[in-house]
């Protein structure tokens, strides 16, 4: 909402307050100041001064030393470089402390050794349009000492955000009432004489109120013999000061009254109303054409202002109809002032996506007692009408004032840490317009429908008292670690490990697009209906809850590759979403870790040739992440990927591994393989929480034996490992593959064969083994390995 | 005899001087001091020397041995020094390093962890809740009227099931209070969703941190002390913190919190960092109705809640001008936090 400080000053004396002081005042009333726009001269410290004397500066050819009368009882010495004035002229004088639009504040200074107590200013220096070169020469009759801003149109526009619980602040009068409370200053009665007639005749001929629930009270005034014309200057100025465009005297008056009092008014052209105004619910499917020419199909929940012909003249409280408004040829109007049910207006506005300054106020709740005074103010502004031209009627009941509310002093003092006295607390409520009854109950003014409970009164007292005046209490509590704490700590350990392993953590949007679905790698493959789609996505890019983090990482890797990143290693942790029952079961959320490796295995350096990261680099990262587990990959195809595998920690499946399909890599312009993995974070957390007892260090030395084997290129290494595990040789402690050799040219070894070398560690925990014992165990191992089809020792 | 010893000594010293590596030095040692070395052999002659000359002979023999031994030692040190110098020559400290992969945590993780560490010091435990929520936990139980603008399909992502993506982490307050009994002291970091077009200052999926303290004696001084402490730990112990009155449906009184910060090249200014307030009694009443007990009796129980945007805190902390940097994962950005 826009508030003009000049307009506000009609209600409240704000003189002596700087813009920033006024702005703070709003801030601590709970009203957010979103913008401050200054028009014309802002500072009060720029005053009219008369130049009484001007002599040459002793040390500067281009400067004069002036003595000016700024209405202070004594002359002020100011050094000035302008040439366009003569002694006796009146000019703007910026006193020390004046803030100029250029952003600096005037002070007292010395210029070339001569004291200068302020500045004589040109028009553009004080925020006015640029005039002639030199000082701004003011009219001869300008009173000395008055702020120059009073001679020019100047104003400050505040863009305010009023919270939804305070509709009473959505007007200049309402805002002034609030500020007067906070400042403890009286209001200036800006609209004297606008009180409504003491009795309004009940509606007989031109209002028919059918929907009393949606419209508890409806008043209308028929005004004849009007002339639609341009508004007077003062009115146009008021509207333009808050950014509204003047239209004609009737529309402008309704707009003015709305922004002055907060009560929306609506003017119908009486000639376009057949019979009485009928306030009724719309019929389901009834059509309404709004004055912005949009057409809406209504429901029986919408409230219409209609007439006896059934025409839809206005969507009550929201927007007028295209055909019922005031035009230049209008000679009689019917002026509506009403109280509509806030929730009804809110629903209609939401359903039709129509909103207006009126609906904004009605849906928050206008002051029921303000309905008639607003109409009276509008009528008074329609220049001298003869009483016969003006008939007001009303239907329904003005909603009652809120019930009195009890203030619980014990709770209040507890809440505020005993930082306010009961008297001071009660004085705040009194200033806010509440009246104390017997038994600690407070009568609530009609414009504060939001005050219904003790806590509402406590909030008002707290707000005005200010949290700055409440003491701070520091205390800690002992709380047991929750499961969420444990999971968080495990996640942080994993994150730090991944970072230490050379991966960067990513954060991607949890809503993904249809086109990213080919990259999903959920732990369990999805069935039809398992995807969770939002009903009305903002864009196709963010339409589906991610069932896997991999698509986000692929997109991130693609972006980095486009930026010429040579080595890309990424991870992300977070929620993934699926419906486990093809859309029939409940939506499931679980935590997942995804890893992506592509590009060079290491950043480039002089010391090593660049090498593209391969499957075994990716596998190394997985192994190093959980070093206390044997990590293996068990081939298992995944749609849209190649080299798909289950990730095993010992016997437990903890995730899925794959390489993007080669076509997908080409489509995304990746120049080296893209390896991805998605792991079950729940299982990882358990695996890293190592609570096992330590093993004793070996007391006796062990021995090693090597074996060089040749076997078919297609025999997987898993076959060797399977034999070794099955052997259960008690002396074999561990083994490792230490060499692998192939030769596609077939020169050193047949192209369809590979040479693989293993080293075996033998040890007994109770004694030192003899050489022949080691040899016997090793021979046993070699014999078992020989059962692998095509295996030869070299 | 003495002439002979003198001659052995001088030729030995010549040999030592001529030695240019460990090998030739050792050869020299053996040829003089070895079992069949010249000096050893000369020493064996002592038995043929007349008794009265034995002492003088022994002395000159020893003098020769001492001179040769020390020459050997000196030469050995000299040769080692040359070898050591050779071992280090040509090493260029200024040549760039070999390369190692570096990695790092996302700035959002860093700021979230910092916030959690501070709050844990005050005894807040972590809590959690689903991101796909129902209207009850996201709005109804939080005292948000059925026709509240936030419930609009324009602003909130809904599903055909009638569920929605939580618009704030405040739903975790409800989830927690449904099962826990006071004292309740929790924080809940997590994602929230709003139907905002993504631009330099908005994300449709963003990150919040929620806090809740519910007990028999929770007051505004507790709220103020806790959050002042938090933001001073976060932004420096002398940071000014102010509480502006505000409105949220689920707290009353409610405040927005500003901290006064100096951003490089700008004058210090108030920057909004969080919202907070005392839990509205209506929230307790609605949870009691769900629990079918009076564990959160609003006549006895009070509480405060707060919520802050972690993306925003990260932007403030590191001067990040475009929020989209937080979801684009450009490693040129991420390496700055490693």
mmCIF file with all atom_site columns, N, CA and C in Angstrom, chain A residues 732-780:
data_model
loop_
_atom_site.group_PDB
_atom_site.id
_atom_site.type_symbol
_atom_site.label_atom_id
_atom_site.label_alt_id
_atom_site.label_comp_id
_atom_site.label_asym_id
_atom_site.label_entity_id
_atom_site.label_seq_id
_atom_site.pdbx_PDB_ins_code
_atom_site.Cartn_x
_atom_site.Cartn_y
_atom_site.Cartn_z
_atom_site.occupancy
_atom_site.B_iso_or_equiv
_atom_site.pdbx_formal_charge
_atom_site.auth_seq_id
_atom_site.auth_comp_id
_atom_site.auth_asym_id
_atom_site.auth_atom_id
_atom_site.pdbx_PDB_model_num
ATOM 1   N N  . UNK A 1 732 ? 45.237 -68.850 4.791   1.00 0.00 ? 732 UNK A N  1
ATOM 2   C CA . UNK A 1 732 ? 45.182 -67.720 3.837   1.00 0.00 ? 732 UNK A CA 1
ATOM 3   C C  . UNK A 1 732 ? 44.473 -66.530 4.497   1.00 0.00 ? 732 UNK A C  1
ATOM 4   N N  . UNK A 1 733 ? 45.250 -65.491 4.769   1.00 0.00 ? 733 UNK A N  1
ATOM 5   C CA . UNK A 1 733 ? 44.706 -64.323 5.467   1.00 0.00 ? 733 UNK A CA 1
ATOM 6   C C  . UNK A 1 733 ? 44.083 -63.339 4.482   1.00 0.00 ? 733 UNK A C  1
ATOM 7   N N  . UNK A 1 734 ? 44.768 -63.089 3.373   1.00 0.00 ? 734 UNK A N  1
ATOM 8   C CA . UNK A 1 734 ? 44.248 -62.152 2.377   1.00 0.00 ? 734 UNK A CA 1
ATOM 9   C C  . UNK A 1 734 ? 44.960 -62.377 1.057   1.00 0.00 ? 734 UNK A C  1
ATOM 10  N N  . UNK A 1 735 ? 44.453 -61.727 0.036   1.00 0.00 ? 735 UNK A N  1
ATOM 11  C CA . UNK A 1 735 ? 45.063 -61.859 -1.290  1.00 0.00 ? 735 UNK A CA 1
ATOM 12  C C  . UNK A 1 735 ? 44.795 -60.574 -2.044  1.00 0.00 ? 735 UNK A C  1
ATOM 13  N N  . UNK A 1 736 ? 45.620 -60.304 -3.044  1.00 0.00 ? 736 UNK A N  1
ATOM 14  C CA . UNK A 1 736 ? 45.364 -59.118 -3.862  1.00 0.00 ? 736 UNK A CA 1
ATOM 15  C C  . UNK A 1 736 ? 45.809 -59.393 -5.288  1.00 0.00 ? 736 UNK A C  1
ATOM 16  N N  . UNK A 1 737 ? 45.093 -58.771 -6.199  1.00 0.00 ? 737 UNK A N  1
ATOM 17  C CA . UNK A 1 737 ? 45.470 -58.835 -7.602  1.00 0.00 ? 737 UNK A CA 1
ATOM 18  C C  . UNK A 1 737 ? 46.499 -57.733 -7.822  1.00 0.00 ? 737 UNK A C  1
ATOM 19  N N  . UNK A 1 738 ? 47.718 -58.071 -8.274  1.00 0.00 ? 738 UNK A N  1
ATOM 20  C CA . UNK A 1 738 ? 48.711 -56.994 -8.403  1.00 0.00 ? 738 UNK A CA 1
ATOM 21  C C  . UNK A 1 738 ? 49.153 -56.741 -9.835  1.00 0.00 ? 738 UNK A C  1
ATOM 22  N N  . UNK A 1 739 ? 48.682 -57.545 -10.758 1.00 0.00 ? 739 UNK A N  1
ATOM 23  C CA . UNK A 1 739 ? 49.049 -57.259 -12.145 1.00 0.00 ? 739 UNK A CA 1
ATOM 24  C C  . UNK A 1 739 ? 47.989 -57.811 -13.081 1.00 0.00 ? 739 UNK A C  1
ATOM 25  N N  . UNK A 1 740 ? 47.789 -57.087 -14.178 1.00 0.00 ? 740 UNK A N  1
ATOM 26  C CA . UNK A 1 740 ? 46.858 -57.547 -15.204 1.00 0.00 ? 740 UNK A CA 1
ATOM 27  C C  . UNK A 1 740 ? 47.468 -57.165 -16.536 1.00 0.00 ? 740 UNK A C  1
ATOM 28  N N  . UNK A 1 741 ? 47.529 -58.098 -17.468 1.00 0.00 ? 741 UNK A N  1
ATOM 29  C CA . UNK A 1 741 ? 48.157 -57.799 -18.755 1.00 0.00 ? 741 UNK A CA 1
ATOM 30  C C  . UNK A 1 741 ? 47.340 -58.411 -19.875 1.00 0.00 ? 741 UNK A C  1
ATOM 31  N N  . UNK A 1 742 ? 47.080 -57.602 -20.877 1.00 0.00 ? 742 UNK A N  1
ATOM 32  C CA . UNK A 1 742 ? 46.419 -58.112 -22.086 1.00 0.00 ? 742 UNK A CA 1
ATOM 33  C C  . UNK A 1 742 ? 47.162 -57.522 -23.277 1.00 0.00 ? 742 UNK A C  1
ATOM 34  N N  . UNK A 1 743 ? 47.012 -58.146 -24.410 1.00 0.00 ? 743 UNK A N  1
ATOM 35  C CA . UNK A 1 743 ? 47.658 -57.633 -25.615 1.00 0.00 ? 743 UNK A CA 1
ATOM 36  C C  . UNK A 1 743 ? 46.733 -57.846 -26.806 1.00 0.00 ? 743 UNK A C  1
ATOM 37  N N  . UNK A 1 744 ? 45.984 -56.846 -27.160 1.00 0.00 ? 744 UNK A N  1
ATOM 38  C CA . UNK A 1 744 ? 45.026 -57.009 -28.264 1.00 0.00 ? 744 UNK A CA 1
ATOM 39  C C  . UNK A 1 744 ? 45.726 -57.395 -29.579 1.00 0.00 ? 744 UNK A C  1
ATOM 40  N N  . UNK A 1 745 ? 47.025 -57.064 -29.706 1.00 0.00 ? 745 UNK A N  1
ATOM 41  C CA . UNK A 1 745 ? 47.720 -57.398 -30.957 1.00 0.00 ? 745 UNK A CA 1
ATOM 42  C C  . UNK A 1 745 ? 48.065 -58.890 -31.004 1.00 0.00 ? 745 UNK A C  1
ATOM 43  N N  . UNK A 1 746 ? 47.997 -59.569 -29.873 1.00 0.00 ? 746 UNK A N  1
ATOM 44  C CA . UNK A 1 746 ? 48.252 -60.998 -29.846 1.00 0.00 ? 746 UNK A CA 1
ATOM 45  C C  . UNK A 1 746 ? 49.724 -61.364 -29.875 1.00 0.00 ? 746 UNK A C  1
ATOM 46  N N  . UNK A 1 747 ? 50.637 -60.381 -29.765 1.00 0.00 ? 747 UNK A N  1
ATOM 47  C CA . UNK A 1 747 ? 52.058 -60.703 -29.882 1.00 0.00 ? 747 UNK A CA 1
ATOM 48  C C  . UNK A 1 747 ? 52.630 -61.298 -28.605 1.00 0.00 ? 747 UNK A C  1
ATOM 49  N N  . UNK A 1 748 ? 52.361 -60.659 -27.456 1.00 0.00 ? 748 UNK A N  1
ATOM 50  C CA . UNK A 1 748 ? 52.960 -61.155 -26.216 1.00 0.00 ? 748 UNK A CA 1
ATOM 51  C C  . UNK A 1 748 ? 52.093 -62.197 -25.532 1.00 0.00 ? 748 UNK A C  1
ATOM 52  N N  . UNK A 1 749 ? 50.808 -62.124 -25.811 1.00 0.00 ? 749 UNK A N  1
ATOM 53  C CA . UNK A 1 749 ? 49.876 -63.080 -25.240 1.00 0.00 ? 749 UNK A CA 1
ATOM 54  C C  . UNK A 1 749 ? 48.701 -63.108 -26.211 1.00 0.00 ? 749 UNK A C  1
ATOM 55  N N  . UNK A 1 750 ? 48.083 -64.253 -26.370 1.00 0.00 ? 750 UNK A N  1
ATOM 56  C CA . UNK A 1 750 ? 46.983 -64.356 -27.343 1.00 0.00 ? 750 UNK A CA 1
ATOM 57  C C  . UNK A 1 750 ? 45.940 -63.289 -27.046 1.00 0.00 ? 750 UNK A C  1
ATOM 58  N N  . UNK A 1 751 ? 45.372 -62.745 -28.087 1.00 0.00 ? 751 UNK A N  1
ATOM 59  C CA . UNK A 1 751 ? 44.452 -61.620 -27.922 1.00 0.00 ? 751 UNK A CA 1
ATOM 60  C C  . UNK A 1 751 ? 43.237 -62.004 -27.099 1.00 0.00 ? 751 UNK A C  1
ATOM 61  N N  . UNK A 1 752 ? 42.834 -63.258 -27.075 1.00 0.00 ? 752 UNK A N  1
ATOM 62  C CA . UNK A 1 752 ? 41.644 -63.656 -26.318 1.00 0.00 ? 752 UNK A CA 1
ATOM 63  C C  . UNK A 1 752 ? 42.014 -64.172 -24.926 1.00 0.00 ? 752 UNK A C  1
ATOM 64  N N  . UNK A 1 753 ? 43.253 -63.915 -24.513 1.00 0.00 ? 753 UNK A N  1
ATOM 65  C CA . UNK A 1 753 ? 43.695 -64.352 -23.189 1.00 0.00 ? 753 UNK A CA 1
ATOM 66  C C  . UNK A 1 753 ? 44.150 -63.144 -22.374 1.00 0.00 ? 753 UNK A C  1
ATOM 67  N N  . UNK A 1 754 ? 44.185 -63.346 -21.054 1.00 0.00 ? 754 UNK A N  1
ATOM 68  C CA . UNK A 1 754 ? 44.752 -62.300 -20.200 1.00 0.00 ? 754 UNK A CA 1
ATOM 69  C C  . UNK A 1 754 ? 45.670 -62.937 -19.181 1.00 0.00 ? 754 UNK A C  1
ATOM 70  N N  . UNK A 1 755 ? 46.664 -62.170 -18.775 1.00 0.00 ? 755 UNK A N  1
ATOM 71  C CA . UNK A 1 755 ? 47.556 -62.644 -17.729 1.00 0.00 ? 755 UNK A CA 1
ATOM 72  C C  . UNK A 1 755 ? 47.201 -61.866 -16.464 1.00 0.00 ? 755 UNK A C  1
ATOM 73  N N  . UNK A 1 756 ? 47.023 -62.601 -15.390 1.00 0.00 ? 756 UNK A N  1
ATOM 74  C CA . UNK A 1 756 ? 46.635 -61.947 -14.143 1.00 0.00 ? 756 UNK A CA 1
ATOM 75  C C  . UNK A 1 756 ? 47.479 -62.519 -13.017 1.00 0.00 ? 756 UNK A C  1
ATOM 76  N N  . UNK A 1 757 ? 47.996 -61.652 -12.149 1.00 0.00 ? 757 UNK A N  1
ATOM 77  C CA . UNK A 1 757 ? 48.890 -62.110 -11.088 1.00 0.00 ? 757 UNK A CA 1
ATOM 78  C C  . UNK A 1 757 ? 48.288 -61.772 -9.729  1.00 0.00 ? 757 UNK A C  1
ATOM 79  N N  . UNK A 1 758 ? 48.334 -62.725 -8.831  1.00 0.00 ? 758 UNK A N  1
ATOM 80  C CA . UNK A 1 758 ? 47.803 -62.553 -7.480  1.00 0.00 ? 758 UNK A CA 1
ATOM 81  C C  . UNK A 1 758 ? 48.912 -62.756 -6.456  1.00 0.00 ? 758 UNK A C  1
ATOM 82  N N  . UNK A 1 759 ? 48.808 -62.090 -5.365  1.00 0.00 ? 759 UNK A N  1
ATOM 83  C CA . UNK A 1 759 ? 49.710 -62.315 -4.240  1.00 0.00 ? 759 UNK A CA 1
ATOM 84  C C  . UNK A 1 759 ? 48.855 -62.794 -3.067  1.00 0.00 ? 759 UNK A C  1
ATOM 85  N N  . UNK A 1 760 ? 49.313 -63.863 -2.406  1.00 0.00 ? 760 UNK A N  1
ATOM 86  C CA . UNK A 1 760 ? 48.563 -64.475 -1.308  1.00 0.00 ? 760 UNK A CA 1
ATOM 87  C C  . UNK A 1 760 ? 49.335 -64.314 -0.010  1.00 0.00 ? 760 UNK A C  1
ATOM 88  N N  . UNK A 1 761 ? 48.638 -63.958 1.050   1.00 0.00 ? 761 UNK A N  1
ATOM 89  C CA . UNK A 1 761 ? 49.264 -63.793 2.369   1.00 0.00 ? 761 UNK A CA 1
ATOM 90  C C  . UNK A 1 761 ? 48.844 -64.948 3.258   1.00 0.00 ? 761 UNK A C  1
ATOM 91  N N  . UNK A 1 762 ? 49.870 -65.665 3.791   1.00 0.00 ? 762 UNK A N  1
ATOM 92  C CA . UNK A 1 762 ? 49.599 -66.807 4.676   1.00 0.00 ? 762 UNK A CA 1
ATOM 93  C C  . UNK A 1 762 ? 50.133 -66.470 6.062   1.00 0.00 ? 762 UNK A C  1
ATOM 94  N N  . UNK A 1 763 ? 49.364 -66.836 7.075   1.00 0.00 ? 763 UNK A N  1
ATOM 95  C CA . UNK A 1 763 ? 49.813 -66.539 8.436   1.00 0.00 ? 763 UNK A CA 1
ATOM 96  C C  . UNK A 1 763 ? 49.012 -67.417 9.402   1.00 0.00 ? 763 UNK A C  1
ATOM 97  N N  . UNK A 1 764 ? 49.663 -67.767 10.508  1.00 0.00 ? 764 UNK A N  1
ATOM 98  C CA . UNK A 1 764 ? 48.944 -68.440 11.586  1.00 0.00 ? 764 UNK A CA 1
ATOM 99  C C  . UNK A 1 764 ? 48.988 -67.502 12.791  1.00 0.00 ? 764 UNK A C  1
ATOM 100 N N  . UNK A 1 765 ? 47.875 -67.374 13.476  1.00 0.00 ? 765 UNK A N  1
ATOM 101 C CA . UNK A 1 765 ? 47.848 -66.399 14.571  1.00 0.00 ? 765 UNK A CA 1
ATOM 102 C C  . UNK A 1 765 ? 48.606 -66.913 15.798  1.00 0.00 ? 765 UNK A C  1
ATOM 103 N N  . UNK A 1 766 ? 48.924 -68.215 15.856  1.00 0.00 ? 766 UNK A N  1
ATOM 104 C CA . UNK A 1 766 ? 49.491 -68.776 17.078  1.00 0.00 ? 766 UNK A CA 1
ATOM 105 C C  . UNK A 1 766 ? 50.987 -69.078 16.995  1.00 0.00 ? 766 UNK A C  1
ATOM 106 N N  . UNK A 1 767 ? 51.556 -69.106 15.780  1.00 0.00 ? 767 UNK A N  1
ATOM 107 C CA . UNK A 1 767 ? 52.974 -69.477 15.681  1.00 0.00 ? 767 UNK A CA 1
ATOM 108 C C  . UNK A 1 767 ? 53.533 -69.013 14.345  1.00 0.00 ? 767 UNK A C  1
ATOM 109 N N  . UNK A 1 768 ? 54.841 -69.111 14.217  1.00 0.00 ? 768 UNK A N  1
ATOM 110 C CA . UNK A 1 768 ? 55.492 -68.800 12.956  1.00 0.00 ? 768 UNK A CA 1
ATOM 111 C C  . UNK A 1 768 ? 55.416 -70.026 12.058  1.00 0.00 ? 768 UNK A C  1
ATOM 112 N N  . UNK A 1 769 ? 54.933 -69.818 10.810  1.00 0.00 ? 769 UNK A N  1
ATOM 113 C CA . UNK A 1 769 ? 54.777 -70.953 9.891   1.00 0.00 ? 769 UNK A CA 1
ATOM 114 C C  . UNK A 1 769 ? 56.128 -71.362 9.318   1.00 0.00 ? 769 UNK A C  1
ATOM 115 N N  . UNK A 1 770 ? 56.286 -72.667 9.083   1.00 0.00 ? 770 UNK A N  1
ATOM 116 C CA . UNK A 1 770 ? 57.463 -73.157 8.380   1.00 0.00 ? 770 UNK A CA 1
ATOM 117 C C  . UNK A 1 770 ? 57.214 -73.032 6.889   1.00 0.00 ? 770 UNK A C  1
ATOM 118 N N  . UNK A 1 771 ? 58.307 -72.967 6.103   1.00 0.00 ? 771 UNK A N  1
ATOM 119 C CA . UNK A 1 771 ? 58.180 -72.766 4.656   1.00 0.00 ? 771 UNK A CA 1
ATOM 120 C C  . UNK A 1 771 ? 57.346 -73.870 4.014   1.00 0.00 ? 771 UNK A C  1
ATOM 121 N N  . UNK A 1 772 ? 57.543 -75.102 4.458   1.00 0.00 ? 772 UNK A N  1
ATOM 122 C CA . UNK A 1 772 ? 56.805 -76.185 3.800   1.00 0.00 ? 772 UNK A CA 1
ATOM 123 C C  . UNK A 1 772 ? 55.312 -76.132 4.113   1.00 0.00 ? 772 UNK A C  1
ATOM 124 N N  . UNK A 1 773 ? 54.959 -75.577 5.266   1.00 0.00 ? 773 UNK A N  1
ATOM 125 C CA . UNK A 1 773 ? 53.532 -75.413 5.594   1.00 0.00 ? 773 UNK A CA 1
ATOM 126 C C  . UNK A 1 773 ? 52.897 -74.380 4.668   1.00 0.00 ? 773 UNK A C  1
ATOM 127 N N  . UNK A 1 774 ? 53.623 -73.273 4.450   1.00 0.00 ? 774 UNK A N  1
ATOM 128 C CA . UNK A 1 774 ? 53.119 -72.230 3.550   1.00 0.00 ? 774 UNK A CA 1
ATOM 129 C C  . UNK A 1 774 ? 52.971 -72.809 2.150   1.00 0.00 ? 774 UNK A C  1
ATOM 130 N N  . UNK A 1 775 ? 54.009 -73.539 1.733   1.00 0.00 ? 775 UNK A N  1
ATOM 131 C CA . UNK A 1 775 ? 53.965 -74.123 0.384   1.00 0.00 ? 775 UNK A CA 1
ATOM 132 C C  . UNK A 1 775 ? 52.778 -75.059 0.225   1.00 0.00 ? 775 UNK A C  1
ATOM 133 N N  . UNK A 1 776 ? 52.518 -75.844 1.232   1.00 0.00 ? 776 UNK A N  1
ATOM 134 C CA . UNK A 1 776 ? 51.405 -76.796 1.149   1.00 0.00 ? 776 UNK A CA 1
ATOM 135 C C  . UNK A 1 776 ? 50.073 -76.062 0.991   1.00 0.00 ? 776 UNK A C  1
ATOM 136 N N  . UNK A 1 777 ? 49.893 -75.002 1.796   1.00 0.00 ? 777 UNK A N  1
ATOM 137 C CA . UNK A 1 777 ? 48.659 -74.221 1.704   1.00 0.00 ? 777 UNK A CA 1
ATOM 138 C C  . UNK A 1 777 ? 48.547 -73.580 0.320   1.00 0.00 ? 777 UNK A C  1
ATOM 139 N N  . UNK A 1 778 ? 49.673 -73.060 -0.167  1.00 0.00 ? 778 UNK A N  1
ATOM 140 C CA . UNK A 1 778 ? 49.671 -72.385 -1.467  1.00 0.00 ? 778 UNK A CA 1
ATOM 141 C C  . UNK A 1 778 ? 49.357 -73.379 -2.587  1.00 0.00 ? 778 UNK A C  1
ATOM 142 N N  . UNK A 1 779 ? 49.939 -74.558 -2.495  1.00 0.00 ? 779 UNK A N  1
ATOM 143 C CA . UNK A 1 779 ? 49.656 -75.569 -3.518  1.00 0.00 ? 779 UNK A CA 1
ATOM 144 C C  . UNK A 1 779 ? 48.174 -75.924 -3.534  1.00 0.00 ? 779 UNK A C  1
ATOM 145 N N  . UNK A 1 780 ? 47.594 -75.988 -2.370  1.00 0.00 ? 780 UNK A N  1
ATOM 146 C CA . UNK A 1 780 ? 46.162 -76.250 -2.264  1.00 0.00 ? 780 UNK A CA 1
ATOM 147 C C  . UNK A 1 780 ? 45.351 -75.189 -3.010  1.00 0.00 ? 780 UNK A C  1
#
